Each structure stands twice: as structure tokens, then as C-alpha cells.
Amino acid sequence: PGKRVLIVYAHQEPKSFNGSLLKIAVEELTKQGCSVTVSDLYAMQFEPRATRNDIVAFPMLNNLNCLSLSAQERCSRSCIIRRLIKKLIYDQTAFLKVHSFFPLFWFSMPAILKGWMDRVLVQGFAYDLSKSYDGGLLQDKLSLFSFTTGATKEMYSNGGVSGDVRYVLWPMQHGIMHFCGVKVLEPHICYAPENVSEEKRKEMLTAWTQRLKTLWKEEPIKCSPEWYFK
Ligand code: FAD
Ligand code: ZN
């Protein structure tokens, strides 16, 4: 209870399977007393491009600039960045948890969500030159990736045609979240919701509801290369 949750949601259609997963999460977490904020990226028309405007607004994005700064300058700039980021993510910098909900696009997240990562998790806010991985700036936070696929679980298994799904998770969980110091819970993957029976879809949604009930008791994964490529 009292936990702050930020859900970053990237599906265009509220009636989609992802939309149903989102609805369940908002209802269940709210029922548990969490304060839940949803960033519905398509509905917000979120600008995914890190353009020159960002470099002007967030000088830390520009590594060359950053290297030439004194520690003091760097600190005051990072304060400015923090304020801007706070605005960008609706004053939810103190979020305890980031859920990302999306359909898998080309073994990765949709461009709009990748753009959120590019623009929100900037240097000076999420990580810094020597502050990354377990030393990242977003410690004490948890993340969970929930996504759907077109392909089956067999295709995304070890020996399957698409390879182990953990290879897909490596850049998102380790390269982004862990890099920023965020701990990672087991992902939630619903395979091929378009191609299963209505009954199976209901089962998947029930399993998600069940998982959410004990989510806060879960231990984060041991996010190291071995988890992905053992
Ligand atoms: P939907 O099509 O919205 O939902 C599936 C079904 O569930 C629908 O019939 C819907 O009506 C129904 N439904 C919704 N809510 C409920 C409910 N409450 N109860 C019962 N039924 C419900 N897939 C891969 O595996 N790998 C890839 O690399 C990949 N790349 C892609 C790239 C692009 C550009 C695109 C467009 C797709 C790609 N896909 C890929 C496929 C994509 O991941 C799937 O189409 C997507 O994950 C399906 O999720 P959805 O939420 O859109 O499903
Ligand atoms: Zn890791």
C-alpha cells in the first residue's frame, strides 16, 4: 500500500489485449492501495525523437559537453534535468516501479516506447559517467516488462526458430533498466494472444491478475549476462 507505480503503456487500441492487461493492472494495484499513474504514450502523442531541442534542454545528453563540465556545473545542470524530467513524467520521479506494457515489435519495443527510454532516462538523471548498473542513479526502483508476441512460446524457446526470449530481454532489462540501477522483476509475456482460443486468452488474463496479487513479494531476477546467455 502507498507504493507509487508508473505504467508506461504503448498500444494504440484500448480494446487490444495489451489494453486488457493494462486495465487489470490499474484495477488490481489501485485496489491494493498503490498510487498508479499511466503514461499512455500514443494517447499523449508522446514525441519519441531525441531531437536537437533535447540537447539544448538537456545538455547532459551531449556527451562532449558533459565531459568538459566541472563537477559543480555538472551538478547544477543535472538539477535542471531532474526538474525537466519531473515534468516529463508527470511528477512521478519517486515512482517505485515502472511497468512497461507493449506488443513486441521486431524483437524489441515499439518506437514510441524506445523513444520514452531515450528521452526520459538521460545522463545525470538515470545514470552518470561512473554511475551505472548496481551504481546507477535509479536505485531502489523496480521494473517489470509486460509484453505480448505474435509468435508462440515454442518459437521463442531455446532451440526454437526465434531463439530464447531472454535474448530479446537482454537490451531492455539489462541494457536499459539494470544500467540505470533499477532492479528487474521476471517479465510477463503473453504469447500469441491473437492466435489462441478465447478461453486461453481469459486464462492468460486470470494468470496476470493472480500474479499481481503477490507481486510485491517477488524477488528481482539476478540480472547478469548468465541469466540471459547461460
Ligand atoms: P490484439 O490483437 O489486440 O489482441 C488479440 C486478441 O485478444 C484480439 O482478438 C482481442 O480482441 C482479444 N482480447 C482483447 N482483450 C480481451 C479480453 N479482455 N478478453 C479476451 N480477449 C481479449 N511478434 C513477434 O512475436 N515478434 C516480433 O518481432 C514482432 N514484430 C512485430 C512488428 C510490428 C511492426 C508489428 C505490427 C507486429 C509485430 N509482432 C511481432 C506481432 C505483435 O507482437 C502482436 O501482434 C501483438 O503482440 C499482439 O498483441 P495485441 O495487444 O496487439 O493483441
Ligand atoms: Zn543486468
mmCIF file of C-alpha atoms and ligand atoms in Angstrom:
data_model
loop_
_atom_site.group_PDB
_atom_site.id
_atom_site.type_symbol
_atom_site.label_atom_id
_atom_site.label_comp_id
_atom_site.label_asym_id
_atom_site.label_seq_id
_atom_site.Cartn_x
_atom_site.Cartn_y
_atom_site.Cartn_z
ATOM 1 C CA PRO A 1 0.000 0.000 0.000
ATOM 2 C CA GLY A 2 1.163 3.536 -0.693
ATOM 3 C CA LYS A 3 3.565 2.378 -3.390
ATOM 4 C CA ARG A 4 3.837 4.598 -6.406
ATOM 5 C CA VAL A 5 3.623 2.861 -9.727
ATOM 6 C CA LEU A 6 4.257 4.335 -13.131
ATOM 7 C CA ILE A 7 2.895 2.349 -16.056
ATOM 8 C CA VAL A 8 4.294 3.258 -19.440
ATOM 9 C CA TYR A 9 1.803 1.919 -21.941
ATOM 10 C CA ALA A 10 2.418 1.629 -25.664
ATOM 11 C CA HIS A 11 -0.585 0.311 -27.583
ATOM 12 C CA GLN A 12 -2.806 2.332 -29.891
ATOM 13 C CA GLU A 13 -6.024 0.414 -29.203
ATOM 14 C CA PRO A 14 -7.729 0.348 -25.790
ATOM 15 C CA LYS A 15 -9.620 -2.838 -26.771
ATOM 16 C CA SER A 16 -6.359 -4.675 -27.512
ATOM 17 C CA PHE A 17 -5.006 -7.491 -25.403
ATOM 18 C CA ASN A 18 -2.403 -5.070 -24.041
ATOM 19 C CA GLY A 19 -5.260 -2.716 -23.197
ATOM 20 C CA SER A 20 -6.876 -5.504 -21.167
ATOM 21 C CA LEU A 21 -3.596 -6.260 -19.369
ATOM 22 C CA LEU A 22 -3.292 -2.575 -18.517
ATOM 23 C CA LYS A 23 -6.842 -2.315 -17.223
ATOM 24 C CA ILE A 24 -6.309 -5.318 -14.945
ATOM 25 C CA ALA A 25 -3.049 -3.890 -13.590
ATOM 26 C CA VAL A 26 -4.559 -0.485 -12.855
ATOM 27 C CA GLU A 27 -7.566 -2.051 -11.109
ATOM 28 C CA GLU A 28 -5.611 -4.577 -9.077
ATOM 29 C CA LEU A 29 -2.798 -2.239 -8.000
ATOM 30 C CA THR A 30 -5.257 0.517 -7.118
ATOM 31 C CA LYS A 31 -7.239 -1.994 -5.069
ATOM 32 C CA GLN A 32 -4.011 -2.807 -3.205
ATOM 33 C CA GLY A 33 -3.677 0.878 -2.284
ATOM 34 C CA CYS A 34 -0.904 1.749 -4.746
ATOM 35 C CA SER A 35 -0.941 5.121 -6.412
ATOM 36 C CA VAL A 36 -0.896 4.323 -10.098
ATOM 37 C CA THR A 37 -0.053 6.688 -12.941
ATOM 38 C CA VAL A 38 -0.384 5.640 -16.550
ATOM 39 C CA SER A 39 1.612 7.273 -19.316
ATOM 40 C CA ASP A 40 -0.405 6.244 -22.365
ATOM 41 C CA LEU A 41 2.205 7.174 -24.941
ATOM 42 C CA TYR A 42 0.061 7.082 -28.099
ATOM 43 C CA ALA A 43 -2.808 8.940 -26.426
ATOM 44 C CA MET A 44 -0.339 11.573 -25.196
ATOM 45 C CA GLN A 45 1.153 11.769 -28.689
ATOM 46 C CA PHE A 46 4.475 11.354 -26.962
ATOM 47 C CA GLU A 47 7.344 12.714 -29.030
ATOM 48 C CA PRO A 48 9.758 9.771 -29.254
ATOM 49 C CA ARG A 49 12.596 11.559 -31.010
ATOM 50 C CA ALA A 50 15.514 12.891 -29.045
ATOM 51 C CA THR A 51 15.951 15.951 -31.237
ATOM 52 C CA ARG A 52 18.292 18.901 -31.037
ATOM 53 C CA ASN A 53 15.757 20.512 -28.703
ATOM 54 C CA ASP A 54 16.595 17.858 -26.138
ATOM 55 C CA ILE A 55 20.263 18.593 -26.420
ATOM 56 C CA VAL A 56 19.530 22.243 -25.724
ATOM 57 C CA ALA A 57 17.116 21.381 -22.911
ATOM 58 C CA PHE A 58 19.191 18.506 -21.562
ATOM 59 C CA PRO A 59 22.832 19.454 -22.153
ATOM 60 C CA MET A 60 23.876 16.262 -20.359
ATOM 61 C CA LEU A 61 22.639 14.302 -23.357
ATOM 62 C CA ASN A 62 25.546 15.699 -25.241
ATOM 63 C CA ASN A 63 28.494 13.696 -24.012
ATOM 64 C CA LEU A 64 31.104 16.056 -25.371
ATOM 65 C CA ASN A 65 29.528 18.919 -23.456
ATOM 66 C CA CYS A 66 29.356 16.834 -20.393
ATOM 67 C CA LEU A 67 32.997 15.794 -20.350
ATOM 68 C CA SER A 68 34.110 19.411 -20.452
ATOM 69 C CA LEU A 69 31.988 20.406 -17.446
ATOM 70 C CA SER A 70 33.297 20.905 -13.938
ATOM 71 C CA ALA A 71 31.735 18.771 -11.238
ATOM 72 C CA GLN A 72 29.812 21.794 -9.968
ATOM 73 C CA GLU A 73 28.424 22.681 -13.376
ATOM 74 C CA ARG A 74 27.503 19.102 -13.961
ATOM 75 C CA CYS A 75 25.632 19.019 -10.670
ATOM 76 C CA SER A 76 23.634 22.167 -11.308
ATOM 77 C CA ARG A 77 22.800 21.028 -14.816
ATOM 78 C CA SER A 78 21.645 17.706 -13.519
ATOM 79 C CA CYS A 79 19.307 19.578 -11.115
ATOM 80 C CA ILE A 80 17.776 21.326 -14.098
ATOM 81 C CA ILE A 81 17.426 17.993 -15.829
ATOM 82 C CA ARG A 82 15.755 16.476 -12.811
ATOM 83 C CA ARG A 83 13.168 19.249 -12.820
ATOM 84 C CA LEU A 84 12.522 18.846 -16.518
ATOM 85 C CA ILE A 85 12.259 15.114 -16.240
ATOM 86 C CA LYS A 86 9.887 15.501 -13.355
ATOM 87 C CA LYS A 87 7.622 17.425 -15.651
ATOM 88 C CA LEU A 88 8.110 14.979 -18.446
ATOM 89 C CA ILE A 89 6.954 12.042 -16.400
ATOM 90 C CA TYR A 90 4.217 13.882 -14.547
ATOM 91 C CA ASP A 91 5.924 14.351 -11.223
ATOM 92 C CA GLN A 92 6.403 10.664 -10.771
ATOM 93 C CA THR A 93 10.147 10.719 -10.250
ATOM 94 C CA ALA A 94 9.562 8.982 -6.954
ATOM 95 C CA PHE A 95 7.964 6.050 -8.695
ATOM 96 C CA LEU A 96 8.831 2.809 -7.097
ATOM 97 C CA LYS A 97 8.048 0.763 -10.067
ATOM 98 C CA VAL A 98 7.921 1.106 -13.808
ATOM 99 C CA HIS A 99 5.715 -1.264 -15.732
ATOM 100 C CA SER A 100 6.028 -1.206 -19.473
ATOM 101 C CA PHE A 101 3.185 -2.707 -21.488
ATOM 102 C CA PHE A 102 3.593 -3.248 -25.197
ATOM 103 C CA PRO A 103 3.339 -5.597 -28.176
ATOM 104 C CA LEU A 104 6.716 -6.891 -29.295
ATOM 105 C CA PHE A 105 7.824 -5.099 -32.492
ATOM 106 C CA TRP A 106 10.781 -6.563 -34.366
ATOM 107 C CA PHE A 107 12.250 -8.318 -31.330
ATOM 108 C CA SER A 108 12.044 -5.058 -29.442
ATOM 109 C CA MET A 109 9.697 -2.415 -28.076
ATOM 110 C CA PRO A 110 7.620 -0.105 -30.294
ATOM 111 C CA ALA A 111 9.493 3.030 -31.387
ATOM 112 C CA ILE A 112 7.335 5.276 -29.200
ATOM 113 C CA LEU A 113 8.381 3.358 -26.077
ATOM 114 C CA LYS A 114 12.012 3.202 -27.109
ATOM 115 C CA GLY A 115 11.761 6.976 -27.533
ATOM 116 C CA TRP A 116 10.454 7.268 -23.966
ATOM 117 C CA MET A 117 13.539 5.392 -22.752
ATOM 118 C CA ASP A 118 15.816 7.571 -24.933
ATOM 119 C CA ARG A 119 14.334 10.839 -23.715
ATOM 120 C CA VAL A 120 13.484 10.150 -20.081
ATOM 121 C CA LEU A 121 16.379 8.023 -18.886
ATOM 122 C CA VAL A 122 19.038 10.615 -19.573
ATOM 123 C CA GLN A 123 22.504 11.033 -18.200
ATOM 124 C CA GLY A 124 22.550 12.911 -14.915
ATOM 125 C CA PHE A 125 19.103 11.599 -14.049
ATOM 126 C CA ALA A 126 19.219 7.864 -14.650
ATOM 127 C CA TYR A 127 22.933 7.182 -14.824
ATOM 128 C CA ASP A 128 26.180 9.072 -14.911
ATOM 129 C CA LEU A 129 29.688 8.572 -16.123
ATOM 130 C CA SER A 130 30.779 6.235 -13.375
ATOM 131 C CA LYS A 131 27.305 5.504 -12.039
ATOM 132 C CA SER A 132 25.778 2.625 -13.882
ATOM 133 C CA TYR A 133 24.444 -0.884 -13.282
ATOM 134 C CA ASP A 134 24.357 -1.519 -9.499
ATOM 135 C CA GLY A 135 25.628 2.053 -9.067
ATOM 136 C CA GLY A 136 23.001 3.557 -11.411
ATOM 137 C CA LEU A 137 21.056 6.593 -10.213
ATOM 138 C CA LEU A 138 17.610 4.936 -10.106
ATOM 139 C CA GLN A 139 18.323 2.503 -7.289
ATOM 140 C CA ASP A 140 15.521 1.271 -5.022
ATOM 141 C CA LYS A 141 13.250 1.161 -8.017
ATOM 142 C CA LEU A 142 11.780 -1.882 -9.636
ATOM 143 C CA SER A 143 10.784 -2.535 -13.196
ATOM 144 C CA LEU A 144 8.697 -5.093 -14.982
ATOM 145 C CA PHE A 145 8.283 -5.587 -18.704
ATOM 146 C CA SER A 146 4.923 -6.965 -19.762
ATOM 147 C CA PHE A 147 4.572 -7.692 -23.439
ATOM 148 C CA THR A 148 2.695 -9.737 -25.978
ATOM 149 C CA THR A 149 4.004 -11.510 -29.043
ATOM 150 C CA GLY A 150 2.750 -12.709 -32.383
ATOM 151 C CA ALA A 151 4.927 -15.808 -32.189
ATOM 152 C CA THR A 152 4.425 -18.814 -29.946
ATOM 153 C CA LYS A 153 6.334 -19.789 -26.835
ATOM 154 C CA GLU A 154 7.932 -22.666 -28.744
ATOM 155 C CA MET A 155 9.335 -20.268 -31.343
ATOM 156 C CA TYR A 156 10.827 -18.173 -28.526
ATOM 157 C CA SER A 157 12.364 -21.123 -26.699
ATOM 158 C CA ASN A 158 15.915 -22.347 -26.620
ATOM 159 C CA GLY A 159 16.263 -24.247 -29.875
ATOM 160 C CA GLY A 160 13.184 -22.517 -31.310
ATOM 161 C CA VAL A 161 13.342 -20.594 -34.582
ATOM 162 C CA SER A 162 13.350 -17.168 -32.836
ATOM 163 C CA GLY A 163 15.779 -18.178 -30.105
ATOM 164 C CA ASP A 164 15.349 -17.884 -26.342
ATOM 165 C CA VAL A 165 13.111 -14.920 -25.449
ATOM 166 C CA ARG A 166 15.778 -13.899 -22.929
ATOM 167 C CA TYR A 167 17.927 -12.687 -25.823
ATOM 168 C CA VAL A 168 15.171 -10.169 -26.553
ATOM 169 C CA LEU A 169 15.069 -9.171 -22.890
ATOM 170 C CA TRP A 170 18.816 -8.508 -22.669
ATOM 171 C CA PRO A 171 18.796 -4.957 -24.121
ATOM 172 C CA MET A 172 15.608 -3.918 -22.292
ATOM 173 C CA GLN A 173 16.180 -5.367 -18.847
ATOM 174 C CA HIS A 174 19.958 -5.343 -18.618
ATOM 175 C CA GLY A 175 20.975 -2.670 -21.139
ATOM 176 C CA ILE A 176 18.374 -0.139 -20.021
ATOM 177 C CA MET A 177 16.892 -0.851 -16.578
ATOM 178 C CA HIS A 178 19.812 -2.515 -14.838
ATOM 179 C CA PHE A 179 22.195 0.010 -16.411
ATOM 180 C CA CYS A 180 20.207 2.741 -14.648
ATOM 181 C CA GLY A 181 20.317 0.868 -11.324
ATOM 182 C CA VAL A 182 16.717 -0.355 -11.489
ATOM 183 C CA LYS A 183 16.018 -3.879 -10.260
ATOM 184 C CA VAL A 184 14.160 -6.153 -12.613
ATOM 185 C CA LEU A 185 11.258 -8.475 -11.844
ATOM 186 C CA GLU A 186 10.505 -11.515 -14.009
ATOM 187 C CA PRO A 187 8.965 -10.310 -17.259
ATOM 188 C CA HIS A 188 5.334 -11.050 -18.014
ATOM 189 C CA ILE A 189 4.948 -12.440 -21.502
ATOM 190 C CA CYS A 190 1.655 -13.375 -23.136
ATOM 191 C CA TYR A 191 2.426 -15.395 -26.226
ATOM 192 C CA ALA A 192 0.371 -15.068 -29.402
ATOM 193 C CA PRO A 193 -2.902 -13.735 -27.926
ATOM 194 C CA GLU A 194 -4.252 -13.303 -31.465
ATOM 195 C CA ASN A 195 -3.877 -16.975 -32.272
ATOM 196 C CA VAL A 196 -5.209 -18.747 -29.205
ATOM 197 C CA SER A 197 -8.756 -19.561 -28.159
ATOM 198 C CA GLU A 198 -10.934 -17.114 -26.269
ATOM 199 C CA GLU A 199 -10.684 -19.476 -23.311
ATOM 200 C CA LYS A 200 -6.886 -19.408 -23.373
ATOM 201 C CA ARG A 201 -6.950 -15.594 -23.561
ATOM 202 C CA LYS A 202 -9.149 -15.450 -20.458
ATOM 203 C CA GLU A 203 -6.731 -17.831 -18.744
ATOM 204 C CA MET A 204 -3.788 -15.566 -19.548
ATOM 205 C CA LEU A 205 -5.625 -12.568 -18.112
ATOM 206 C CA THR A 206 -6.518 -14.507 -14.960
ATOM 207 C CA ALA A 207 -2.879 -15.558 -14.541
ATOM 208 C CA TRP A 208 -1.855 -11.886 -14.738
ATOM 209 C CA THR A 209 -4.430 -10.918 -12.092
ATOM 210 C CA GLN A 210 -3.110 -13.696 -9.866
ATOM 211 C CA ARG A 211 0.493 -12.640 -10.323
ATOM 212 C CA LEU A 212 -0.314 -9.039 -9.415
ATOM 213 C CA LYS A 213 -1.777 -10.133 -6.088
ATOM 214 C CA THR A 214 1.636 -11.294 -4.821
ATOM 215 C CA LEU A 215 3.844 -9.084 -6.970
ATOM 216 C CA TRP A 216 5.396 -7.189 -4.061
ATOM 217 C CA LYS A 217 6.645 -10.412 -2.523
ATOM 218 C CA GLU A 218 8.661 -11.306 -5.614
ATOM 219 C CA GLU A 219 12.451 -11.197 -5.607
ATOM 220 C CA PRO A 220 14.112 -9.388 -8.518
ATOM 221 C CA ILE A 221 15.933 -11.602 -11.019
ATOM 222 C CA LYS A 222 19.716 -11.965 -10.860
ATOM 223 C CA CYS A 223 20.242 -9.661 -13.808
ATOM 224 C CA SER A 224 23.650 -10.625 -15.165
ATOM 225 C CA PRO A 225 24.841 -11.954 -18.530
ATOM 226 C CA GLU A 226 24.375 -15.526 -17.235
ATOM 227 C CA TRP A 227 20.626 -15.034 -16.764
ATOM 228 C CA TYR A 228 20.330 -14.296 -20.470
ATOM 229 C CA PHE A 229 23.013 -16.366 -22.115
ATOM 230 C CA LYS A 230 23.771 -19.216 -19.705
HETATM 231 P P1 FAD B 1 -4.668 -7.896 -30.038
HETATM 232 O O1 FAD B 1 -4.684 -8.248 -31.459
HETATM 233 O O2 FAD B 1 -5.183 -6.557 -29.615
HETATM 234 O O3 FAD B 1 -5.472 -8.949 -29.169
HETATM 235 C C1 FAD B 1 -5.519 -10.325 -29.502
HETATM 236 C C2 FAD B 1 -6.947 -10.774 -29.285
HETATM 237 O O4 FAD B 1 -7.302 -10.643 -27.905
HETATM 238 C C3 FAD B 1 -7.973 -9.923 -30.070
HETATM 239 O O5 FAD B 1 -8.888 -10.791 -30.702
HETATM 240 C C4 FAD B 1 -8.669 -9.117 -28.964
HETATM 241 O O6 FAD B 1 -9.993 -8.810 -29.311
HETATM 242 C C5 FAD B 1 -8.610 -10.102 -27.819
HETATM 243 N N1 FAD B 1 -8.845 -9.509 -26.494
HETATM 244 C C6 FAD B 1 -8.543 -8.271 -26.052
HETATM 245 N N2 FAD B 1 -8.964 -8.112 -24.786
HETATM 246 C C7 FAD B 1 -9.533 -9.289 -24.415
HETATM 247 C C8 FAD B 1 -10.157 -9.735 -23.212
HETATM 248 N N3 FAD B 1 -10.270 -8.934 -22.135
HETATM 249 N N4 FAD B 1 -10.605 -10.997 -23.168
HETATM 250 C C9 FAD B 1 -10.497 -11.817 -24.263
HETATM 251 N N5 FAD B 1 -9.951 -11.443 -25.419
HETATM 252 C C10 FAD B 1 -9.453 -10.186 -25.496
HETATM 253 N N6 FAD B 1 5.606 -10.551 -32.917
HETATM 254 C C11 FAD B 1 6.668 -11.305 -32.545
HETATM 255 O O7 FAD B 1 6.499 -12.339 -31.915
HETATM 256 N N7 FAD B 1 7.943 -10.888 -32.794
HETATM 257 C C12 FAD B 1 8.211 -9.744 -33.470
HETATM 258 O O8 FAD B 1 9.386 -9.427 -33.680
HETATM 259 C C13 FAD B 1 7.109 -8.943 -33.920
HETATM 260 N N8 FAD B 1 7.317 -7.802 -34.602
HETATM 261 C C14 FAD B 1 6.237 -7.025 -34.968
HETATM 262 C C15 FAD B 1 6.472 -5.820 -35.621
HETATM 263 C C16 FAD B 1 5.419 -4.998 -35.975
HETATM 264 C C17 FAD B 1 5.708 -3.697 -36.653
HETATM 265 C C18 FAD B 1 4.090 -5.408 -35.687
HETATM 266 C C19 FAD B 1 2.920 -4.557 -36.068
HETATM 267 C C20 FAD B 1 3.852 -6.607 -35.045
HETATM 268 C C21 FAD B 1 4.914 -7.434 -34.673
HETATM 269 N N9 FAD B 1 4.712 -8.625 -33.981
HETATM 270 C C22 FAD B 1 5.787 -9.396 -33.605
HETATM 271 C C23 FAD B 1 3.344 -9.076 -33.594
HETATM 272 C C24 FAD B 1 2.847 -8.352 -32.339
HETATM 273 O O9 FAD B 1 3.767 -8.513 -31.276
HETATM 274 C C25 FAD B 1 1.474 -8.911 -31.918
HETATM 275 O O10 FAD B 1 0.585 -8.627 -32.950
HETATM 276 C C26 FAD B 1 0.983 -8.274 -30.620
HETATM 277 O O11 FAD B 1 1.875 -8.561 -29.574
HETATM 278 C C27 FAD B 1 -0.391 -8.775 -30.211
HETATM 279 O O12 FAD B 1 -0.820 -8.065 -29.072
HETATM 280 P P2 FAD B 1 -2.062 -7.072 -29.132
HETATM 281 O O13 FAD B 1 -2.285 -6.469 -27.784
HETATM 282 O O14 FAD B 1 -1.922 -6.128 -30.271
HETATM 283 O O15 FAD B 1 -3.201 -8.142 -29.454
HETATM 284 ZN ZN ZN B 2 21.502 -6.902 -15.626
#
